[in-house]
CSV table of N, CA and C in Angstrom, one decimal:
chain,number,residue,atom,x,y,z
A,127,VAL,N,-14.8,0.1,11.0
A,127,VAL,CA,-16.2,-0.2,10.6
A,127,VAL,C,-16.3,-1.7,10.1
A,128,GLY,N,-15.3,-2.1,9.3
A,128,GLY,CA,-15.3,-3.4,8.7
A,128,GLY,C,-15.2,-4.5,9.8
A,129,MET,N,-14.4,-4.2,10.9
A,129,MET,CA,-14.3,-5.2,12.0
A,129,MET,C,-15.7,-5.3,12.7
A,130,PHE,N,-16.3,-4.1,12.9
A,130,PHE,CA,-17.6,-4.1,13.6
A,130,PHE,C,-18.6,-4.9,12.8
A,131,ILE,N,-18.7,-4.6,11.5
A,131,ILE,CA,-19.7,-5.3,10.6
A,131,ILE,C,-19.4,-6.8,10.6
A,132,ARG,N,-18.1,-7.2,10.6
A,132,ARG,CA,-17.7,-8.6,10.6
A,132,ARG,C,-18.1,-9.3,11.9
A,133,SER,N,-18.0,-8.6,13.0
A,133,SER,CA,-18.4,-9.1,14.3
A,133,SER,C,-19.9,-9.3,14.5
A,134,LYS,N,-20.7,-8.3,13.9
A,134,LYS,CA,-22.1,-8.3,14.1
A,134,LYS,C,-22.9,-9.0,12.9
A,135,LEU,N,-22.3,-8.9,11.7
A,135,LEU,CA,-23.0,-9.5,10.5
A,135,LEU,C,-22.0,-10.3,9.7
A,136,PRO,N,-21.5,-11.4,10.2
A,136,PRO,CA,-20.5,-12.2,9.5
A,136,PRO,C,-20.8,-12.7,8.1
A,137,LYS,N,-22.1,-13.0,7.9
A,137,LYS,CA,-22.5,-13.5,6.6
A,137,LYS,C,-22.4,-12.4,5.5
A,138,ILE,N,-22.9,-11.2,5.9
A,138,ILE,CA,-22.8,-10.1,5.0
A,138,ILE,C,-21.4,-9.7,4.8
A,139,ALA,N,-20.5,-9.7,5.8
A,139,ALA,CA,-19.1,-9.4,5.6
A,139,ALA,C,-18.5,-10.4,4.7
A,140,ASP,N,-18.8,-11.7,4.8
A,140,ASP,CA,-18.2,-12.7,4.0
A,140,ASP,C,-18.6,-12.5,2.5
A,141,THR,N,-19.9,-12.0,2.3
A,141,THR,CA,-20.4,-11.8,1.0
A,141,THR,C,-19.7,-10.6,0.3
A,142,LEU,N,-19.5,-9.5,1.2
A,142,LEU,CA,-18.9,-8.3,0.6
A,142,LEU,C,-17.4,-8.3,0.5
A,143,ARG,N,-16.7,-9.2,1.2
A,143,ARG,CA,-15.3,-9.2,1.2
A,143,ARG,C,-14.7,-9.4,-0.2
A,144,PRO,N,-15.1,-10.4,-1.0
A,144,PRO,CA,-14.5,-10.5,-2.3
A,144,PRO,C,-14.7,-9.3,-3.2
A,145,ILE,N,-15.8,-8.6,-3.0
A,145,ILE,CA,-16.1,-7.5,-3.9
A,145,ILE,C,-15.3,-6.3,-3.4
A,146,LEU,N,-15.2,-6.0,-2.1
A,146,LEU,CA,-14.5,-4.9,-1.5
A,146,LEU,C,-13.0,-5.0,-1.6
A,147,LYS,N,-12.6,-6.3,-1.7
A,147,LYS,CA,-11.1,-6.6,-1.8
A,147,LYS,C,-10.5,-5.8,-3.1
A,148,TYR,N,-11.3,-5.7,-4.1
A,148,TYR,CA,-10.9,-5.1,-5.4
A,148,TYR,C,-11.5,-3.7,-5.5
A,149,ALA,N,-12.7,-3.5,-5.0
A,149,ALA,CA,-13.3,-2.2,-5.2
A,149,ALA,C,-12.7,-1.1,-4.4
A,150,LEU,N,-12.3,-1.4,-3.2
A,150,LEU,CA,-11.7,-0.3,-2.3
A,150,LEU,C,-10.4,0.1,-2.8
A,151,PRO,N,-9.4,-0.8,-3.1
A,151,PRO,CA,-8.2,-0.3,-3.7
A,151,PRO,C,-8.4,0.5,-5.0
A,152,ALA,N,-9.3,0.1,-5.8
A,152,ALA,CA,-9.6,0.9,-7.1
A,152,ALA,C,-10.1,2.2,-6.8
A,153,LEU,N,-11.0,2.3,-5.8
A,153,LEU,CA,-11.5,3.6,-5.4
A,153,LEU,C,-10.4,4.5,-4.8
A,154,LEU,N,-9.6,3.9,-4.0
A,154,LEU,CA,-8.5,4.7,-3.4
A,154,LEU,C,-7.5,5.2,-4.5
A,155,PHE,N,-7.2,4.4,-5.5
A,155,PHE,CA,-6.4,4.8,-6.6
A,155,PHE,C,-7.0,5.9,-7.3
A,156,LEU,N,-8.3,5.9,-7.6
A,156,LEU,CA,-9.1,7.0,-8.2
A,156,LEU,C,-9.0,8.3,-7.4
A,157,ILE,N,-9.2,8.2,-6.1
A,157,ILE,CA,-9.1,9.3,-5.3
A,157,ILE,C,-7.7,10.0,-5.4
A,158,PHE,N,-6.7,9.1,-5.3
A,158,PHE,CA,-5.3,9.6,-5.4
A,158,PHE,C,-5.1,10.3,-6.7
A,159,ALA,N,-5.5,9.7,-7.8
A,159,ALA,CA,-5.4,10.3,-9.1
A,159,ALA,C,-6.0,11.6,-9.3
A,160,ILE,N,-7.2,11.7,-8.7
A,160,ILE,CA,-8.0,13.0,-8.7
A,160,ILE,C,-7.2,14.0,-7.9
A,161,LYS,N,-6.7,13.7,-6.7
A,161,LYS,CA,-6.0,14.6,-5.9
A,161,LYS,C,-4.7,15.0,-6.5
A,162,ILE,N,-4.0,14.2,-7.3
A,162,ILE,CA,-2.8,14.5,-7.9
A,162,ILE,C,-3.0,15.5,-9.0
A,163,PHE,N,-4.0,15.3,-9.9
A,163,PHE,CA,-4.1,16.0,-11.1
A,163,PHE,C,-5.1,17.2,-11.0
A,164,ALA,N,-5.9,17.2,-10.0
A,164,ALA,CA,-6.9,18.3,-9.8
A,164,ALA,C,-6.1,19.6,-9.5
A,165,PRO,N,-6.7,20.8,-10.0
A,165,PRO,CA,-6.0,22.1,-9.7
A,165,PRO,C,-6.1,22.4,-8.2
A,166,ALA,N,-5.1,23.2,-7.8
A,166,ALA,CA,-5.0,23.5,-6.3
A,166,ALA,C,-6.3,24.1,-5.8
A,167,ASP,N,-7.0,25.0,-6.6
A,167,ASP,CA,-8.2,25.6,-6.1
A,167,ASP,C,-9.4,24.7,-6.0
A,168,LYS,N,-9.2,23.5,-6.5
A,168,LYS,CA,-10.2,22.4,-6.4
A,168,LYS,C,-9.8,21.4,-5.3
A,169,GLY,N,-8.8,21.6,-4.6
A,169,GLY,CA,-8.3,20.7,-3.6
A,169,GLY,C,-7.2,19.7,-4.0
A,170,GLY,N,-6.8,19.8,-5.2
A,170,GLY,CA,-5.7,19.0,-5.7
A,170,GLY,C,-4.4,19.6,-5.5
A,171,ILE,N,-3.4,18.9,-6.1
A,171,ILE,CA,-2.0,19.5,-6.0
A,171,ILE,C,-1.5,19.8,-7.4
A,172,SER,N,-2.3,19.6,-8.4
A,172,SER,CA,-2.0,20.0,-9.8
A,172,SER,C,-0.6,19.5,-10.2
A,173,ALA,N,-0.3,18.3,-10.0
A,173,ALA,CA,1.0,17.7,-10.5
A,173,ALA,C,1.0,17.4,-12.0
A,174,THR,N,2.1,17.5,-12.6
A,174,THR,CA,2.2,17.2,-14.0
A,174,THR,C,2.5,15.7,-14.2
A,175,LEU,N,2.2,15.2,-15.3
A,175,LEU,CA,2.5,13.8,-15.6
A,175,LEU,C,4.0,13.5,-15.5
A,176,ASN,N,4.8,14.4,-15.9
A,176,ASN,CA,6.2,14.3,-15.7
A,176,ASN,C,6.6,14.2,-14.3
A,177,GLU,N,6.1,15.0,-13.4
A,177,GLU,CA,6.4,15.0,-12.0
A,177,GLU,C,5.9,13.6,-11.4
A,178,VAL,N,4.8,13.2,-11.8
A,178,VAL,CA,4.2,11.9,-11.3
A,178,VAL,C,5.1,10.7,-11.7
A,179,THR,N,5.6,10.8,-12.9
A,179,THR,CA,6.4,9.7,-13.4
A,179,THR,C,7.8,9.7,-12.7
A,180,GLU,N,8.4,10.8,-12.6
A,180,GLU,CA,9.7,10.9,-12.0
A,180,GLU,C,9.6,10.5,-10.5
A,181,GLN,N,8.6,11.1,-9.8
A,181,GLN,CA,8.5,10.8,-8.4
A,181,GLN,C,8.0,9.3,-8.2
A,182,GLY,N,7.3,8.8,-9.1
A,182,GLY,CA,6.8,7.4,-9.0
A,182,GLY,C,7.9,6.4,-9.1
A,183,ILE,N,8.9,6.7,-9.9
A,183,ILE,CA,10.0,5.7,-10.0
A,183,ILE,C,10.8,5.7,-8.7
A,184,TRP,N,11.0,6.8,-8.1
A,184,TRP,CA,11.8,6.8,-6.9
A,184,TRP,C,10.9,6.3,-5.7
A,185,SER,N,9.6,6.6,-5.8
A,185,SER,CA,8.7,6.1,-4.7
A,185,SER,C,8.7,4.5,-4.7
A,186,LEU,N,8.6,3.9,-5.9
A,186,LEU,CA,8.6,2.5,-6.0
A,186,LEU,C,10.0,1.9,-5.6
A,187,LEU,N,11.1,2.6,-5.9
A,187,LEU,CA,12.4,2.1,-5.5
A,187,LEU,C,12.5,2.1,-3.9
A,188,VAL,N,12.1,3.2,-3.3
A,188,VAL,CA,12.1,3.2,-1.8
A,188,VAL,C,11.2,2.2,-1.2
A,189,ASN,N,10.0,2.1,-1.8
A,189,ASN,CA,9.0,1.2,-1.3
A,189,ASN,C,9.4,-0.3,-1.4
A,190,PHE,N,9.9,-0.7,-2.6
A,190,PHE,CA,10.3,-2.1,-2.7
A,190,PHE,C,11.6,-2.4,-1.8
A,191,SER,N,12.5,-1.4,-1.7
A,191,SER,CA,13.7,-1.6,-0.9
A,191,SER,C,13.3,-1.8,0.6
A,192,GLY,N,12.4,-1.0,1.1
A,192,GLY,CA,11.9,-1.1,2.4
A,192,GLY,C,11.2,-2.4,2.7
A,193,MET,N,10.3,-2.8,1.8
A,193,MET,CA,9.6,-4.0,2.0
A,193,MET,C,10.5,-5.2,1.9
A,194,PHE,N,11.5,-5.2,1.0
A,194,PHE,CA,12.4,-6.3,0.9
A,194,PHE,C,13.3,-6.4,2.2
A,195,LEU,N,13.7,-5.3,2.7
A,195,LEU,CA,14.5,-5.3,3.9
A,195,LEU,C,13.6,-5.8,5.1
A,196,GLY,N,12.3,-5.4,5.1
A,196,GLY,CA,11.4,-6.0,6.1
A,196,GLY,C,11.3,-7.5,6.0
A,197,TYR,N,11.2,-8.0,4.8
A,197,TYR,CA,11.1,-9.4,4.6
A,197,TYR,C,12.4,-10.1,5.1
A,198,LEU,N,13.5,-9.6,4.7
A,198,LEU,CA,14.8,-10.2,5.1
A,198,LEU,C,14.9,-10.2,6.7
A,199,LEU,N,14.5,-9.1,7.3
A,199,LEU,CA,14.6,-9.0,8.8
A,199,LEU,C,13.6,-10.1,9.4
A,200,GLY,N,12.5,-10.3,8.8
A,200,GLY,CA,11.6,-11.3,9.2
A,200,GLY,C,12.2,-12.7,9.1
A,201,MET,N,13.0,-12.9,8.0
A,201,MET,CA,13.7,-14.2,7.8
A,201,MET,C,14.7,-14.3,8.9
A,202,ALA,N,15.5,-13.2,9.2
A,202,ALA,CA,16.5,-13.3,10.2
A,202,ALA,C,16.0,-13.6,11.6
A,203,PHE,N,14.8,-13.2,11.9
A,203,PHE,CA,14.2,-13.4,13.2
A,203,PHE,C,13.3,-14.7,13.2
A,204,LYS,N,13.3,-15.3,12.0
A,204,LYS,CA,12.6,-16.6,11.9
A,204,LYS,C,11.1,-16.5,12.3
A,205,ILE,N,10.4,-15.5,11.8
A,205,ILE,CA,9.0,-15.3,12.0
A,205,ILE,C,8.2,-15.9,10.9
A,206,ASP,N,7.0,-16.2,11.1
A,206,ASP,CA,6.2,-16.9,10.0
A,206,ASP,C,5.8,-15.9,8.9
A,207,ILE,N,5.3,-16.4,7.8
A,207,ILE,CA,5.1,-15.6,6.6
A,207,ILE,C,4.0,-14.6,6.9
A,208,LYS,N,3.0,-14.9,7.7
A,208,LYS,CA,1.9,-13.9,8.0
A,208,LYS,C,2.5,-12.7,8.6
A,209,ASP,N,3.4,-12.9,9.6
A,209,ASP,CA,4.1,-11.7,10.2
A,209,ASP,C,5.0,-11.0,9.3
A,210,LYS,N,5.7,-11.7,8.4
A,210,LYS,CA,6.6,-11.1,7.5
A,210,LYS,C,5.8,-10.2,6.5
A,211,VAL,N,4.7,-10.7,6.1
A,211,VAL,CA,3.9,-9.9,5.2
A,211,VAL,C,3.3,-8.7,5.9
A,212,THR,N,2.9,-8.8,7.1
A,212,THR,CA,2.5,-7.7,7.9
A,212,THR,C,3.5,-6.6,8.1
A,213,ILE,N,4.8,-7.0,8.3
A,213,ILE,CA,5.9,-6.1,8.4
A,213,ILE,C,6.1,-5.4,7.1
A,214,MET,N,6.0,-6.1,6.0
A,214,MET,CA,6.2,-5.5,4.7
A,214,MET,C,5.1,-4.5,4.4
A,215,VAL,N,3.9,-4.8,4.7
A,215,VAL,CA,2.8,-3.9,4.4
A,215,VAL,C,2.9,-2.7,5.3
A,216,GLU,N,3.3,-2.8,6.5
A,216,GLU,CA,3.5,-1.7,7.4
A,216,GLU,C,4.6,-0.8,6.9
A,217,VAL,N,5.7,-1.4,6.5
A,217,VAL,CA,6.8,-0.6,6.0
A,217,VAL,C,6.4,0.1,4.7
A,218,GLY,N,5.6,-0.6,3.9
A,218,GLY,CA,5.2,-0.1,2.6
A,218,GLY,C,4.2,1.1,2.7
A,219,LEU,N,3.4,1.1,3.7
A,219,LEU,CA,2.3,2.1,3.7
A,219,LEU,C,2.3,3.1,4.9
A,220,GLN,N,3.0,2.8,6.0
A,220,GLN,CA,2.8,3.6,7.2
A,220,GLN,C,3.2,5.0,7.1
A,221,ASN,N,4.2,5.4,6.4
A,221,ASN,CA,4.6,6.8,6.4
A,221,ASN,C,3.8,7.7,5.5
A,222,THR,N,3.0,7.2,4.6
A,222,THR,CA,2.2,8.0,3.7
A,222,THR,C,1.3,9.0,4.4
A,223,ALA,N,0.5,8.5,5.3
A,223,ALA,CA,-0.5,9.3,6.0
A,223,ALA,C,0.2,10.4,6.8
A,224,LEU,N,1.3,10.1,7.4
A,224,LEU,CA,2.1,11.1,8.2
A,224,LEU,C,2.7,12.1,7.3
A,225,ALA,N,3.2,11.7,6.1
A,225,ALA,CA,3.8,12.7,5.2
A,225,ALA,C,2.7,13.7,4.6
A,226,LEU,N,1.5,13.1,4.3
A,226,LEU,CA,0.4,13.9,3.8
A,226,LEU,C,-0.1,14.9,4.9
A,227,TYR,N,-0.2,14.4,6.2
A,227,TYR,CA,-0.6,15.3,7.2
A,227,TYR,C,0.4,16.4,7.5
A,228,ILE,N,1.7,16.1,7.5
A,228,ILE,CA,2.7,17.2,7.8
A,228,ILE,C,2.7,18.2,6.7
A,229,SER,N,2.8,17.7,5.4
A,229,SER,CA,2.9,18.6,4.3
A,229,SER,C,1.7,19.4,4.1
A,230,GLY,N,0.5,18.8,4.3
A,230,GLY,CA,-0.7,19.6,4.0
A,230,GLY,C,-1.2,20.4,5.1
A,231,ASN,N,-1.2,19.8,6.3
A,231,ASN,CA,-1.9,20.5,7.5
A,231,ASN,C,-0.9,21.3,8.3
A,232,ILE,N,0.3,20.9,8.5
A,232,ILE,CA,1.3,21.6,9.3
A,232,ILE,C,2.1,22.6,8.4
A,233,LEU,N,2.7,22.1,7.3
A,233,LEU,CA,3.5,23.0,6.5
A,233,LEU,C,2.6,23.8,5.5
A,234,LYS,N,1.4,23.3,5.2
A,234,LYS,CA,0.5,23.9,4.2
A,234,LYS,C,1.3,24.2,2.9
A,235,ASN,N,1.9,23.2,2.4
A,235,ASN,CA,2.8,23.4,1.2
A,235,ASN,C,2.4,22.3,0.2
A,236,SER,N,1.7,22.7,-0.9
A,236,SER,CA,1.2,21.7,-1.8
A,236,SER,C,2.4,21.1,-2.6
A,237,ASP,N,3.5,21.8,-2.7
A,237,ASP,CA,4.7,21.2,-3.4
A,237,ASP,C,5.2,20.0,-2.6
A,238,MET,N,5.2,20.1,-1.3
A,238,MET,CA,5.6,19.0,-0.4
A,238,MET,C,4.6,17.9,-0.4
A,239,GLN,N,3.4,18.2,-0.8
A,239,GLN,CA,2.4,17.1,-0.8
A,239,GLN,C,2.6,16.2,-2.1
A,240,LYS,N,3.1,16.8,-3.1
A,240,LYS,CA,3.3,16.0,-4.4
A,240,LYS,C,4.0,14.7,-4.2
A,241,PRO,N,5.2,14.7,-3.6
A,241,PRO,CA,5.9,13.4,-3.5
A,241,PRO,C,5.1,12.4,-2.5
A,242,ALA,N,4.5,13.0,-1.5
A,242,ALA,CA,3.7,12.1,-0.6
A,242,ALA,C,2.5,11.5,-1.3
A,243,ILE,N,1.8,12.2,-2.0
A,243,ILE,CA,0.6,11.7,-2.7
A,243,ILE,C,1.0,10.7,-3.8
A,244,VAL,N,2.0,11.0,-4.5
A,244,VAL,CA,2.5,10.1,-5.6
A,244,VAL,C,3.0,8.8,-4.9
A,245,TYR,N,3.7,8.9,-3.8
A,245,TYR,CA,4.2,7.7,-3.1
A,245,TYR,C,2.9,6.9,-2.6
A,246,ALA,N,1.9,7.6,-2.1
A,246,ALA,CA,0.7,6.9,-1.6
A,246,ALA,C,0.1,6.2,-2.8
A,247,MET,N,-0.1,6.8,-3.9
A,247,MET,CA,-0.8,6.2,-5.1
A,247,MET,C,0.0,5.0,-5.6
A,248,PHE,N,1.2,5.1,-5.8
A,248,PHE,CA,2.0,4.0,-6.3
A,248,PHE,C,2.2,2.9,-5.3
A,249,THR,N,2.5,3.3,-4.1
A,249,THR,CA,2.9,2.2,-3.2
A,249,THR,C,1.8,1.4,-2.6
A,250,PHE,N,0.6,2.0,-2.6
A,250,PHE,CA,-0.6,1.2,-2.2
A,250,PHE,C,-0.7,0.0,-3.0
A,251,ILE,N,-0.6,0.1,-4.3
A,251,ILE,CA,-0.8,-1.0,-5.3
A,251,ILE,C,0.5,-1.9,-5.2
A,252,SER,N,1.7,-1.2,-5.2
A,252,SER,CA,2.9,-2.0,-5.2
A,252,SER,C,3.1,-2.8,-4.0
A,253,THR,N,2.6,-2.3,-2.8
A,253,THR,CA,2.7,-3.0,-1.6
A,253,THR,C,1.9,-4.3,-1.6
A,254,MET,N,0.7,-4.1,-2.1
A,254,MET,CA,-0.2,-5.3,-2.2
A,254,MET,C,0.3,-6.3,-3.2
A,255,LEU,N,0.9,-5.9,-4.3
A,255,LEU,CA,1.5,-6.8,-5.3
A,255,LEU,C,2.7,-7.5,-4.7
A,256,PHE,N,3.5,-6.7,-4.1
A,256,PHE,CA,4.8,-7.3,-3.5
A,256,PHE,C,4.4,-8.4,-2.4
A,257,ALA,N,3.4,-8.0,-1.6
A,257,ALA,CA,3.0,-9.0,-0.5
A,257,ALA,C,2.4,-10.3,-1.2
A,258,TRP,N,1.7,-10.1,-2.2
A,258,TRP,CA,1.1,-11.3,-2.9
A,258,TRP,C,2.2,-12.1,-3.5
A,259,LEU,N,3.2,-11.5,-4.2
A,259,LEU,CA,4.3,-12.2,-4.8
A,259,LEU,C,5.1,-13.0,-3.7
A,260,ILE,N,5.4,-12.3,-2.6
A,260,ILE,CA,6.1,-13.0,-1.6
A,260,ILE,C,5.3,-14.2,-1.0
A,261,ARG,N,4.1,-14.0,-0.8
A,261,ARG,CA,3.2,-15.1,-0.3
A,261,ARG,C,3.2,-16.3,-1.3
A,262,GLU,N,3.1,-16.0,-2.6
A,262,GLU,CA,3.1,-17.0,-3.6
A,262,GLU,C,4.5,-17.7,-3.7
A,263,PHE,N,5.5,-16.9,-3.6
A,263,PHE,CA,6.9,-17.5,-3.6
A,263,PHE,C,7.0,-18.5,-2.4
A,264,ASN,N,6.5,-18.1,-1.2
A,264,ASN,CA,6.6,-18.9,0.0
A,264,ASN,C,5.8,-20.2,-0.2
A,265,ILE,N,4.6,-20.1,-0.8
A,265,ILE,CA,3.7,-21.2,-1.0
A,265,ILE,C,4.4,-22.2,-2.0
A,266,ARG,N,5.0,-21.7,-3.0
A,266,ARG,CA,5.6,-22.6,-4.0
A,266,ARG,C,7.0,-23.2,-3.7
A,267,TYR,N,7.8,-22.4,-3.1
A,267,TYR,CA,9.2,-22.8,-2.9
A,267,TYR,C,9.6,-23.0,-1.5
A,268,ILE,N,9.0,-22.3,-0.6
A,268,ILE,CA,9.5,-22.5,0.8
A,268,ILE,C,8.5,-23.3,1.6
A,269,LYS,N,7.3,-23.4,1.2
A,269,LYS,CA,6.2,-24.2,1.8
A,269,LYS,C,6.0,-23.7,3.2
A,270,ASP,N,6.0,-22.3,3.4
A,270,ASP,CA,5.8,-21.7,4.6
A,270,ASP,C,4.4,-21.2,4.9
A,271,VAL,N,3.5,-21.4,3.9
A,271,VAL,CA,2.1,-20.9,4.0
A,271,VAL,C,1.2,-22.0,3.6
A,272,LYS,N,0.1,-22.1,4.3
A,272,LYS,CA,-1.0,-23.0,4.0
A,272,LYS,C,-1.9,-22.4,2.9
A,273,LYS,N,-2.2,-23.1,1.9
A,273,LYS,CA,-3.1,-22.6,0.8
A,273,LYS,C,-4.5,-22.3,1.3
């Protein structure tokens, strides 16, 4: 939808982009939070704060490790920073939707959805933060990115 709007109405897209850049991740975070803590009969997975905290720590560890490895592989293959960040974002986010689909629709097991939704909630934000940090690092120290 965004690409279609950008191709047909570029001025509106340029106006909305700075707003949506922050509004959409905040909305996604809110949706994940509701999904995590809502009771099962209301469509949630009714996770406890303790479960979210424990799974969140491991989710972030897996997420940062995968993204860092993706960055190192990008360095090894001497690709530019834009492609390195793309690899990091893909590694950081790609398995979330698959895990939610398998646990919710195929296995129909809300306990299996808990780690997937916690991973999704934490890693969406951490992936964007990590990509921004790597980009800033490259701008300041490696001079691999144009400002």
